[in-house]
Short mmCIF file of C-alpha atoms in Angstrom, two decimals:
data_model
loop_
_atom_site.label_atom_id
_atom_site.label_comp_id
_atom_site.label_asym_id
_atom_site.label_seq_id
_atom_site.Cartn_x
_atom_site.Cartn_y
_atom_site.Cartn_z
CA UNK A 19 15.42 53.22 -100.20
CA UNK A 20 19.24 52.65 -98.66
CA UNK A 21 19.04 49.59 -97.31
CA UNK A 22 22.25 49.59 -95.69
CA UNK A 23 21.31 52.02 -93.07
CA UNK A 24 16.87 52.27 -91.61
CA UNK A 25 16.07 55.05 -89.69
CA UNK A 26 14.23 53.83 -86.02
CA UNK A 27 11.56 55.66 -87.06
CA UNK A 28 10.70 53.30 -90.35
CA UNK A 29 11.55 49.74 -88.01
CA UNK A 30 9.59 51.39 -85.12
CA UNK A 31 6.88 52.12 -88.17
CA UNK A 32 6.59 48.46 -89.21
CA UNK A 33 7.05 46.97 -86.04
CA UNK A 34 4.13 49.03 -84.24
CA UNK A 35 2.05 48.40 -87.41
CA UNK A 36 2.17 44.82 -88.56
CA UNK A 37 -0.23 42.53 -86.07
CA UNK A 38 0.65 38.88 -88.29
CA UNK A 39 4.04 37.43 -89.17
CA UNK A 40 4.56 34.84 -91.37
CA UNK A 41 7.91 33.68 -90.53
CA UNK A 42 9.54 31.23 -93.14
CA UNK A 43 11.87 29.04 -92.70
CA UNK A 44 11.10 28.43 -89.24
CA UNK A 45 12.92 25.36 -87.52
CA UNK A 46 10.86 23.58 -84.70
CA UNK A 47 14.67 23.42 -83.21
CA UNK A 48 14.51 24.95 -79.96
CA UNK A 49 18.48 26.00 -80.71
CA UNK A 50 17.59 27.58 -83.68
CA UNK A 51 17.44 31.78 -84.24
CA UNK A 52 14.67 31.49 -86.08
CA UNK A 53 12.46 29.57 -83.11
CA UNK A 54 14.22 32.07 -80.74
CA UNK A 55 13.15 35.06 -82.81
CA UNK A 56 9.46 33.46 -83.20
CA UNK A 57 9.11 32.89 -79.53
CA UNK A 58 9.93 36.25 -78.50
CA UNK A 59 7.75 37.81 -80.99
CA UNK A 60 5.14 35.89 -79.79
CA UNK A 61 5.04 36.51 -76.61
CA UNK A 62 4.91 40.07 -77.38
CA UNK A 63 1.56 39.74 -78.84
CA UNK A 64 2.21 39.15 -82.45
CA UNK A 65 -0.08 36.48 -84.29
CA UNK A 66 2.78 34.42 -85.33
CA UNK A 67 2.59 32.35 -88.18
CA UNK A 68 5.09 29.10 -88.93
CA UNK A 69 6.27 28.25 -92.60
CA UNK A 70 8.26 25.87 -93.42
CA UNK A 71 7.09 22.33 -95.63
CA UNK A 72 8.63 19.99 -93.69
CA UNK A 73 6.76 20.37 -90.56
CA UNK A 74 3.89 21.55 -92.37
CA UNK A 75 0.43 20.07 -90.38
CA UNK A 76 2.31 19.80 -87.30
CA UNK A 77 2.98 22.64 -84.51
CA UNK A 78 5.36 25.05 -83.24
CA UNK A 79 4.92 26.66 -80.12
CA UNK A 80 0.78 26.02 -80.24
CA UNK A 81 0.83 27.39 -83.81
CA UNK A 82 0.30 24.88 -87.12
CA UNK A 83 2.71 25.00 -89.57
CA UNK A 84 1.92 25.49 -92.93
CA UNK A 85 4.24 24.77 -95.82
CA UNK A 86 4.01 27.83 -98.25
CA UNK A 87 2.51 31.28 -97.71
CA UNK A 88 -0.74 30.76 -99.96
CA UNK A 89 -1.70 27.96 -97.13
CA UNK A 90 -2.15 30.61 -94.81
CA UNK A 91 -6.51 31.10 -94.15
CA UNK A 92 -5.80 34.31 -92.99
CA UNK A 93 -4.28 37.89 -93.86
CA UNK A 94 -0.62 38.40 -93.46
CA UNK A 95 0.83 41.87 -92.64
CA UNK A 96 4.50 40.98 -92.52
CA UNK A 97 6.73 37.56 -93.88
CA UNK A 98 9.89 37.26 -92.01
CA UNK A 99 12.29 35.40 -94.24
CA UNK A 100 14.67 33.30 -92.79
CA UNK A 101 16.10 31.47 -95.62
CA UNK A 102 18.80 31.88 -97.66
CA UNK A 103 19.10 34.34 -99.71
CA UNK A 104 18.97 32.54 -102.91
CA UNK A 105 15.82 31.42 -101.92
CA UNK A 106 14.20 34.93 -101.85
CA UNK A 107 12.52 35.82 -105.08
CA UNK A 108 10.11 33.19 -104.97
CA UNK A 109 8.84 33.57 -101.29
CA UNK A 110 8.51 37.52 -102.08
CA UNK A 111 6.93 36.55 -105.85
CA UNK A 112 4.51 34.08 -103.56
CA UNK A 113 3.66 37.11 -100.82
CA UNK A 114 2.92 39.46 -103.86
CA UNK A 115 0.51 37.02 -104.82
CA UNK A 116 -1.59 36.91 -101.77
CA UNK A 117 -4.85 38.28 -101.30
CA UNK A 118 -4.74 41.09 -99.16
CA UNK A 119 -1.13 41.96 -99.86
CA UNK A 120 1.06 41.95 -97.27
CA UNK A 121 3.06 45.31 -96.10
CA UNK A 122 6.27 44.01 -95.08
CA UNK A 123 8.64 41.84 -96.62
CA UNK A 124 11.66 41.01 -93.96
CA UNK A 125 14.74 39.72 -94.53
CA UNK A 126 16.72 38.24 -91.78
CA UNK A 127 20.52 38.83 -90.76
CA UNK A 128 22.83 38.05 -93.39
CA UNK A 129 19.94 37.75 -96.39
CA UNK A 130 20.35 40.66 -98.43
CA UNK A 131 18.51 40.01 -101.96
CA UNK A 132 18.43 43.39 -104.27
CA UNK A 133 16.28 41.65 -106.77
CA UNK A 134 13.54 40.53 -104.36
CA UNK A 135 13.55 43.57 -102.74
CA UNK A 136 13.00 45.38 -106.08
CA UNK A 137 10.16 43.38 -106.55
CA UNK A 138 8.88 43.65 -103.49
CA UNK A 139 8.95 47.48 -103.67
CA UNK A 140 7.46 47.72 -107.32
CA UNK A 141 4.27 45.66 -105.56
CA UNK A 142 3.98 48.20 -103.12
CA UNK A 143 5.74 46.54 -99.87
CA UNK A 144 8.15 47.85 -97.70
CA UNK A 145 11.96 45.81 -97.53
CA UNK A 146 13.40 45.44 -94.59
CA UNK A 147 16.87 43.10 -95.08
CA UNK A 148 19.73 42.03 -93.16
CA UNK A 149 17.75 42.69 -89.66
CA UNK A 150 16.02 40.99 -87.16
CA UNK A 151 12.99 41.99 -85.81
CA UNK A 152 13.51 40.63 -82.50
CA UNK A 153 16.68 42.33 -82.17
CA UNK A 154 15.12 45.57 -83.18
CA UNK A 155 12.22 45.42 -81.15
CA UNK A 156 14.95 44.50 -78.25
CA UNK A 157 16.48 47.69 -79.35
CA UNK A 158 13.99 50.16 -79.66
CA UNK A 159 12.12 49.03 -76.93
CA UNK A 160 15.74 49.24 -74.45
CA UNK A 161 14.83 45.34 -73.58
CA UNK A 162 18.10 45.18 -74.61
CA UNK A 163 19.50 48.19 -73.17
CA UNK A 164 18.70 45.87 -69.42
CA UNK A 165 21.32 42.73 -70.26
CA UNK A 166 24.37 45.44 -70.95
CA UNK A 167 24.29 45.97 -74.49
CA UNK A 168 24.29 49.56 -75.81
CA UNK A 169 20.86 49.98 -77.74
CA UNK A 170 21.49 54.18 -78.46
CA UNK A 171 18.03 54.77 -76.09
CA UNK A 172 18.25 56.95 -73.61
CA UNK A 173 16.10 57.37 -70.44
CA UNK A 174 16.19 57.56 -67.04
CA UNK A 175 12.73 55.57 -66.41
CA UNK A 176 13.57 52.21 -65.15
CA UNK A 177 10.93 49.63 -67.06
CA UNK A 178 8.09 48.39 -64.84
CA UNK A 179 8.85 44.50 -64.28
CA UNK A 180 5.78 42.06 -65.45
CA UNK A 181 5.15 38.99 -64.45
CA UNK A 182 7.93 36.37 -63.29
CA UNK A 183 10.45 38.56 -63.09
CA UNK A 184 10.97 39.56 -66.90
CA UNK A 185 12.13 42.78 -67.85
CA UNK A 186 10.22 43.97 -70.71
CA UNK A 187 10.03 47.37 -72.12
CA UNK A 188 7.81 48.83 -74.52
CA UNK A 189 8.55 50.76 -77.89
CA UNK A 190 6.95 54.04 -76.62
CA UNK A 191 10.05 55.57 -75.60
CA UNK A 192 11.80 58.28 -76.98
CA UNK A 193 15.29 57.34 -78.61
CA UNK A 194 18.09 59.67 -79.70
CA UNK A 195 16.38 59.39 -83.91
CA UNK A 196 12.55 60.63 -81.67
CA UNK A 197 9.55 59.31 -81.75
CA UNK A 198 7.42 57.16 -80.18
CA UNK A 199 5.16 53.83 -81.30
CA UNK A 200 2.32 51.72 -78.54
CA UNK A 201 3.07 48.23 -80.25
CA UNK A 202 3.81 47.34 -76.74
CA UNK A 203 0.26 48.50 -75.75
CA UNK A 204 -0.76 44.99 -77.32
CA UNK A 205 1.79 43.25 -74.90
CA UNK A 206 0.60 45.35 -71.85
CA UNK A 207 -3.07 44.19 -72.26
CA UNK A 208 -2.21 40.63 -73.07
CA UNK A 209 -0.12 40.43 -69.37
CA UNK A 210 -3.01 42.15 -67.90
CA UNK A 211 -5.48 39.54 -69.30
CA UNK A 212 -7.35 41.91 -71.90
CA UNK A 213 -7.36 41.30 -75.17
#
């Protein structure tokens, strides 16, 4: 796989598929990218999941931390690195390990690690590096489109506005690459109470 460039269609793929995100690396920092990136996720309906050993037992955002992925009592479809890159090989090596496997193994912005991602792919995972998944789903979903920055979607439907005043858009529209996803279906029924 090129990881220098992902077609929308693979990072629509993962992001309508994956339900759990292990995010490692986490900071309980409310300054921090990482807590930015795990609060938006979460309030788009992902089962978020906080790694990171030095908080581990205590909370972020409602959710317990736990220090290493094998701590985790429950499946895992994606772990959202957000460590250096250095530190890499032994979180994938850890995730391979893991019982079920998770699908996705995603490196951050700026953590590009060729050997972890070759061993991620020879276990059977996808690689995703050097991107955020808040950003994407921002992207794709033309959330980001809203606050002036050029996400390459194009449509003339103005997003319907959910509670509070948020504008929030959904990954089933059509972008220039095609396609369409209902990952914000999840989203939809969580602001409308279902679940």
């Amino acid at each position: 796989m090129n990881h220098d460039d992902y077609p929308d269609s693979t990072i629509r793929g993962i992001l309508n598929t994956v339900k759990s995100i292990a995010m490692v690396g986490i900071s309980p920092k409310d300054n921090r990218p990482s807590y930015f990136a795990f609060k938006y996720l979460l309030e788009r309906d992902y089962n978020m999941i906080p790694v990171n050993p030095g908080q581990a037992g205590g909370e972020i955002l409602g959710r317990r931390v736990y220090a290493r992925l094998s701590d985790i009592p429950e499946p895992v479809d994606m772990v959202d690195i957000f460590r250096a890159a250095q530190h890499v090989v032994p979180i994938v090596v850890e995730a391979l390990a893991l019982t079920p496997r998770p699908q996705v193994i995603w490196m951050q912005l700026g953590v590009w690690n060729d050997e972890a991602a070759r061993i991620a792919a020879a276990g059977g995972m996808k690689v995703v590096m050097n991107r955020c998944p808040k950003i994407e789903y921002g992207r794709l979903s033309s959330e980001i489109g809203w606050i002036g920055v050029n996400s390459r979607t194009l449509s003339s439907k103005r997003a319907k506005i959910l509670g509070g005043g948020v504008q929030r858009m959904s990954l089933n529209r059509p972008t220039v690459s095609g396609g369409t996803t209902d990952a914000s279906t999840r989203a939809q029924k969580r602001s409308d109470g279902e679940r």
